Amino acid sequence: MIKGIGVDMVELSRIKQSIKRNPRFVQRILTDREYKRFLELKEKRQVEYLAGRFAVKEAFAKAAGTGIGKLGFRDIEVLSNETGAPELTSKGYEHLKVWVSISHSEDHAIAQVVLEQGRGGIGR
């Protein structure tokens, strides 16, 4: 049974400007493990990575029905599994299957999250 659906789209230029304006912006969005991966990437890929994680976290908060505020960016972690697929974890939501999709274009990153009753699943 579907418990929630969320989608979010982010302009890459907006994320790039936010990084330049405030270097601490990255660490406000990413968990320590996400940040470690971020530092391994080249500049253009860093922007895509951060934009994708930002969009997923916004989409997850929408699917959970809380929005960002009650649920913070660093409360949500999005890492890649061994095949490169995104996997999302967030304390308090372990009882749900979390389905995640991230896509990028030249100008945008978009993410969709579906929450389903039950544990485990692809993207979880």
Coordinates of C-alpha atoms in Angstrom, one line a residue:
M1 CA 0.0 0.0 0.0
I2 CA 1.4 3.4 -1.0
K3 CA 1.8 5.7 2.0
G4 CA 3.2 8.8 0.2
I5 CA 4.6 10.1 -3.1
G6 CA 6.9 13.1 -3.5
V7 CA 8.7 14.8 -6.4
D8 CA 11.1 17.7 -6.6
M9 CA 13.0 19.5 -9.3
V10 CA 16.0 21.7 -8.8
E11 CA 17.9 24.1 -11.1
L12 CA 21.6 23.2 -11.2
S13 CA 22.5 26.9 -11.6
R14 CA 20.7 27.7 -8.3
I15 CA 22.6 25.0 -6.5
K16 CA 25.9 26.2 -8.0
Q17 CA 25.2 29.7 -6.9
S18 CA 24.3 28.6 -3.4
I19 CA 27.6 26.7 -3.1
K20 CA 29.6 29.8 -4.2
R21 CA 27.6 32.2 -1.9
N22 CA 27.9 30.0 1.2
P23 CA 30.4 27.0 1.2
R24 CA 28.7 25.7 4.3
F25 CA 25.5 25.2 2.3
V26 CA 26.9 21.8 1.2
Q27 CA 27.3 20.5 4.7
R28 CA 23.9 21.8 5.7
I29 CA 22.4 19.5 3.1
L30 CA 24.6 16.4 3.1
T31 CA 25.3 13.9 5.8
D32 CA 28.9 13.1 6.6
R33 CA 28.9 10.1 4.4
E34 CA 27.3 11.9 1.5
Y35 CA 29.8 14.8 2.0
K36 CA 32.7 12.4 1.8
R37 CA 31.4 11.2 -1.6
F38 CA 30.8 14.8 -2.7
L39 CA 34.5 15.6 -2.1
E40 CA 35.6 12.8 -4.4
L41 CA 33.8 14.3 -7.4
K42 CA 34.8 17.0 -9.9
E43 CA 33.1 20.4 -9.8
K44 CA 30.3 19.8 -12.4
R45 CA 29.5 16.4 -11.0
Q46 CA 29.5 17.9 -7.4
V47 CA 26.8 20.3 -8.4
E48 CA 24.7 17.4 -10.0
Y49 CA 25.3 15.2 -7.0
L50 CA 24.2 17.9 -4.5
A51 CA 21.2 19.0 -6.6
G52 CA 20.1 15.3 -6.9
R53 CA 20.4 14.8 -3.1
F54 CA 18.6 18.1 -2.4
A55 CA 15.8 17.1 -4.7
V56 CA 15.5 13.6 -3.2
K57 CA 15.4 14.9 0.3
E58 CA 12.7 17.5 -0.6
A59 CA 10.7 14.7 -2.4
F60 CA 11.1 12.4 0.6
A61 CA 9.8 15.1 3.0
K62 CA 6.8 15.7 0.8
A63 CA 6.1 11.9 0.6
A64 CA 6.4 11.7 4.4
G65 CA 3.9 14.6 4.7
T66 CA 6.3 16.6 6.9
G67 CA 8.1 18.9 4.5
I68 CA 11.6 20.1 5.2
G69 CA 11.5 21.8 8.6
K70 CA 10.2 19.1 10.9
L71 CA 12.4 16.6 9.0
G72 CA 15.9 18.2 8.3
F73 CA 18.1 17.6 5.3
R74 CA 20.7 15.8 7.4
D75 CA 18.0 13.5 8.8
I76 CA 17.8 11.9 5.4
E77 CA 20.7 10.0 3.8
V78 CA 21.0 9.0 0.1
L79 CA 23.8 6.8 -0.8
S80 CA 24.4 4.6 -3.8
N81 CA 24.3 0.8 -3.6
E82 CA 26.8 -1.5 -5.3
T83 CA 25.1 -1.0 -8.7
G84 CA 24.9 2.8 -8.4
A85 CA 21.2 3.0 -7.6
P86 CA 20.3 5.5 -4.9
E87 CA 19.2 4.2 -1.5
L88 CA 17.5 6.4 1.1
T89 CA 17.4 5.9 4.8
S90 CA 15.9 8.1 7.5
K91 CA 15.5 7.3 11.2
G92 CA 11.8 6.7 12.0
Y93 CA 10.9 5.4 8.6
E94 CA 12.5 2.0 8.7
H95 CA 9.1 0.3 8.5
L96 CA 8.5 1.7 5.0
K97 CA 9.9 0.6 1.6
V98 CA 11.5 3.7 0.0
W99 CA 11.5 3.8 -3.8
V100 CA 13.9 6.5 -5.2
S101 CA 14.6 7.8 -8.6
I102 CA 17.0 10.6 -9.5
S103 CA 17.6 12.1 -13.0
H104 CA 19.6 15.0 -14.4
S105 CA 19.6 17.1 -17.5
E106 CA 22.0 19.8 -18.5
D107 CA 20.0 22.3 -16.4
H108 CA 18.0 20.4 -13.8
A109 CA 17.9 17.5 -11.3
I110 CA 14.7 15.8 -10.5
A111 CA 13.8 13.2 -7.9
Q112 CA 10.8 11.1 -7.1
V113 CA 10.2 9.2 -3.9
V114 CA 7.4 6.6 -3.2
L115 CA 6.8 5.3 0.3
E116 CA 5.2 1.9 0.6
Q117 CA 4.1 0.0 3.7
G118 CA 6.5 -2.8 4.6
R119 CA 10.3 -3.1 5.0
G120 CA 13.0 -3.5 2.4
G121 CA 12.7 -3.1 -1.4
I122 CA 14.6 -1.6 -4.2
G123 CA 16.1 1.7 -3.3
R124 CA 16.1 0.7 0.4

